[in-house]
Amino acid sequence: MSIMVGILFAIGTYLILSKTLLRIILGTSIIGHGVNLLILTMGGLKKGVPPILGLNEQYFTDPLPQALILTAIVINFATTALFLVLSYRAYSVVGSDDIEQLRGFDDE
Amino acid sequence: MKRPNDVILRTVTKVAAVIILTFSIHLFISGHHFPGGGFIGGLTFTAAITLLFLVYGIDTIRKNVSADFKAVAAIGVLISALTGVGGMMAGKPFLYQSSGSVNLPFLGDTILATAVLFDVGVALAVIGTALTIITSIGDDR
Amino acid sequence: MMNNLIIGPIIIPVIIGLVLVVFKNNLGLHRYLSLFATVLIGLLAVLLLKQISTGGIQVLYLGGWEAPFGITLAADTFAVLLVLTTAIVTFCCLWYAFSSIGAEREQHYFYPLCLFLIAGVNGSFLTGDIFNLFVCFEVMLVASYVLISLGGTRMQLIESIKYVLINMISSFLFLVAVAYLYAITGTLNLAHLSIRVAQSGQDGLLTVVSLLFLIVFSLKAALFLFYWLPGSYSAPPTAIAAIFAALLTKVGVYAMVRLFSLVFYHDPGTTHLFIGALAAASMVLGALGAVAYDDIKKIITYNVVISIGFVLAGFASFSLVGIRGMVYYLLHDMIVKALLFLSAGTVIHLTGTAKIRKVSGLIRLHPQLGWMFFIAALSVSGIPPLSGFIGKVFVTAGVFHSAYYWLGGIGLFTSLMVLYSVMKIFMNVFWGHTNLTAETEKGTTQGLLPPIVALTALTIALGLGAEGIHSFVDLAVDGLLNPNLYIDAVLAQNVK
């Protein structure tokens, strides 16, 4: 699992460092998945039944990492969507998705 | 632009959209004791509408569904927030949920929980947000 | 103490904001309801302050799930003071926005977005749970992403892409740090974390995790890792930039202070020295930027960086006096940064340019604006009797007390640089030969001055009447230096 997290982070970092906006967005979402996987791994992987009162089992899984991941996924979904809209707007205003073109103020 | 031949897609969509919408309501209702709930119920609902968008075009759907999706999302979150406040009014902490069984006609003895109201809010919020995003990206080309 | 009022500062702006989204065409309603929301938050904060000073730290367990299991909100004096200041600053900025932001932005949900931003900010101040802190950060950031790109000019879009990317990455790092912390301690409640970390004695591993948190919050608070800030803060319109400068970075500072005073306070030799070094570096670099540019917006955004460095220098000293100074300076800085941004924004609005060399002699046309800018400039650099002075004295005394002489020296030196940089604006823009006439101006000050007057009055009042809030500040400092007060309040009867 942790190796997988490392791979996802590496891919994400590579994509973020590239020049195209779309690749950068893909990179952030891949890193987001890496982070979710990391939370799952760090929460400890163990066998057990769902933590619901009334089940007479000895081992329960820890629900917290899953709750965290669910929240993180929702937030990640929202920010990625927003980022997509934003870069689409930037693309239509600037006319390019190359971030080298995205610099340049009037006064520099 | 020459339109691709999508008879199969159109025909299937007519049936499938209904099935997906029904399934989304099922997911939503079953959420209290089984896997499901407002979030994925709302997403499935959105998936059905997105399918309709793809097949019939955004303008057609807009003509038939006149709701402002942003307002839908806002009302959804509002409902969720107000259920939390409702707990406060009863002297309980914020977001406190309660449940009780009520004898409804036709359905018999049913357990109703205030958490369902919260879930309705979540579902509306998800539907509204997702559709806002899809329409705002897909609208202009 | 259980108290439902704590949710107020978070839920009020959310509810009102949503109502405004539903009634999106009634702009008058937008204006007055949003002002009403900030007033309500301010009143609630005052009420909470009163309750805290008599009944100790107030706690709310959402849904009745008690700590450390559920989501906890905890209001101590430090947090509530910041909530109060937030309400005041937002009130003034919204008021300023009435006549400056433009109908198009108002139509596109400017006021609801501001209210959501406030909800996120207040949530970050009041939360007692580190993951919840992340969620509130995100609420705040998503609102700020939209606000920064609202209007969609070319420059705004370009800057907002950088801003979003930086903040997304730092959010991911935040989550990584949370995951590690959960793996090590097995809890995410701040009070519970504090106990667990104290039990294990904060070994090297925890210190590394704490440094990861430090990096995350440095990115958000613009402490040393501030390279994104000058661009992003000079792109949006004045009212938005003022809210950002006054609030967003302060939330990062608050998170850092909370975490390093409540949880990771066992190894100040490493962590707090590190904070001090970063603070020194950002003060120096910020001062260089402020002195070098001749663009009004750039100068004042670099001043934001300097003041963040100064606040955290006070925290790094980790002494009673230093932290007292930090609280004073933080409150002062939120008010005066808003004031500085608003008055500088008015200058730009009037003249149509941000270059200080192109404008001169504005004081003949706008004496009130000129003198208020002068007061803001003096207050920023900590001249008595204005509000910056008392904070600066305490911070410097605290830093010297903890024998960080280099830090104190840098702090005093950069204060001079701040004075130079803002005086540079004042001398160039307001004095000298008047090169504008009333006809050639690009705008009027109509409706823009009252909020600036209010903030100016506030900075003078805070300077002269520092005695008045002294008892509250002392309570806040007490709470920051004694983590046990917080822990006892949150984990009243449960785990010990």
mmCIF file of C-alpha atoms in Angstrom, chain A residues 50-106:
data_model
loop_
_atom_site.group_PDB
_atom_site.id
_atom_site.type_symbol
_atom_site.label_atom_id
_atom_site.label_comp_id
_atom_site.label_asym_id
_atom_site.label_seq_id
_atom_site.Cartn_x
_atom_site.Cartn_y
_atom_site.Cartn_z
ATOM 1 C CA PRO A 50 -18.581 -2.753 10.580
ATOM 2 C CA PRO A 51 -18.697 -0.796 13.826
ATOM 3 C CA ILE A 52 -22.418 -0.944 14.462
ATOM 4 C CA LEU A 53 -23.830 -1.461 17.925
ATOM 5 C CA GLY A 54 -25.518 -4.767 18.372
ATOM 6 C CA LEU A 55 -23.176 -6.910 16.314
ATOM 7 C CA ASN A 56 -21.642 -9.389 18.729
ATOM 8 C CA GLU A 57 -18.202 -9.560 17.238
ATOM 9 C CA GLN A 58 -14.848 -9.196 18.810
ATOM 10 C CA TYR A 59 -13.114 -7.086 16.208
ATOM 11 C CA PHE A 60 -14.384 -3.890 14.721
ATOM 12 C CA THR A 61 -12.816 -1.899 11.959
ATOM 13 C CA ASP A 62 -11.937 1.688 12.661
ATOM 14 C CA PRO A 63 -14.528 3.868 10.920
ATOM 15 C CA LEU A 64 -12.669 7.119 11.343
ATOM 16 C CA PRO A 65 -10.206 6.861 8.409
ATOM 17 C CA GLN A 66 -13.103 6.044 6.107
ATOM 18 C CA ALA A 67 -15.059 9.013 7.332
ATOM 19 C CA LEU A 68 -12.003 11.191 6.811
ATOM 20 C CA ILE A 69 -11.519 9.854 3.302
ATOM 21 C CA LEU A 70 -15.153 10.406 2.407
ATOM 22 C CA THR A 71 -14.877 14.017 3.500
ATOM 23 C CA ALA A 72 -11.588 14.432 1.698
ATOM 24 C CA ILE A 73 -13.045 12.959 -1.479
ATOM 25 C CA VAL A 74 -15.982 15.341 -1.414
ATOM 26 C CA ILE A 75 -13.738 18.330 -0.865
ATOM 27 C CA ASN A 76 -11.327 17.128 -3.508
ATOM 28 C CA PHE A 77 -14.222 16.687 -5.928
ATOM 29 C CA ALA A 78 -15.368 20.244 -5.309
ATOM 30 C CA THR A 79 -11.952 21.844 -5.664
ATOM 31 C CA THR A 80 -11.089 19.826 -8.754
ATOM 32 C CA ALA A 81 -14.353 20.817 -10.413
ATOM 33 C CA LEU A 82 -13.724 24.435 -9.531
ATOM 34 C CA PHE A 83 -10.175 24.244 -10.804
ATOM 35 C CA LEU A 84 -11.425 22.771 -14.069
ATOM 36 C CA VAL A 85 -13.938 25.564 -14.555
ATOM 37 C CA LEU A 86 -11.319 28.111 -13.675
ATOM 38 C CA SER A 87 -8.738 26.779 -16.092
ATOM 39 C CA TYR A 88 -11.363 26.520 -18.790
ATOM 40 C CA ARG A 89 -12.142 30.202 -18.283
ATOM 41 C CA ALA A 90 -8.454 31.015 -18.298
ATOM 42 C CA TYR A 91 -8.065 28.985 -21.446
ATOM 43 C CA SER A 92 -10.796 30.888 -23.216
ATOM 44 C CA VAL A 93 -9.455 34.253 -22.038
ATOM 45 C CA VAL A 94 -5.770 33.641 -22.642
ATOM 46 C CA GLY A 95 -6.209 31.299 -25.558
ATOM 47 C CA SER A 96 -3.654 28.769 -24.436
ATOM 48 C CA ASP A 97 -3.339 26.066 -21.826
ATOM 49 C CA ASP A 98 0.419 26.379 -21.647
ATOM 50 C CA ILE A 99 1.338 27.884 -18.315
ATOM 51 C CA GLU A 100 4.310 29.596 -19.859
ATOM 52 C CA GLN A 101 1.754 31.793 -21.593
ATOM 53 C CA LEU A 102 -0.041 32.439 -18.344
ATOM 54 C CA ARG A 103 2.474 34.884 -17.056
ATOM 55 C CA GLY A 104 3.104 38.397 -18.008
ATOM 56 C CA PHE A 105 1.503 41.389 -16.421
ATOM 57 C CA ASP A 106 1.121 44.626 -18.183
#
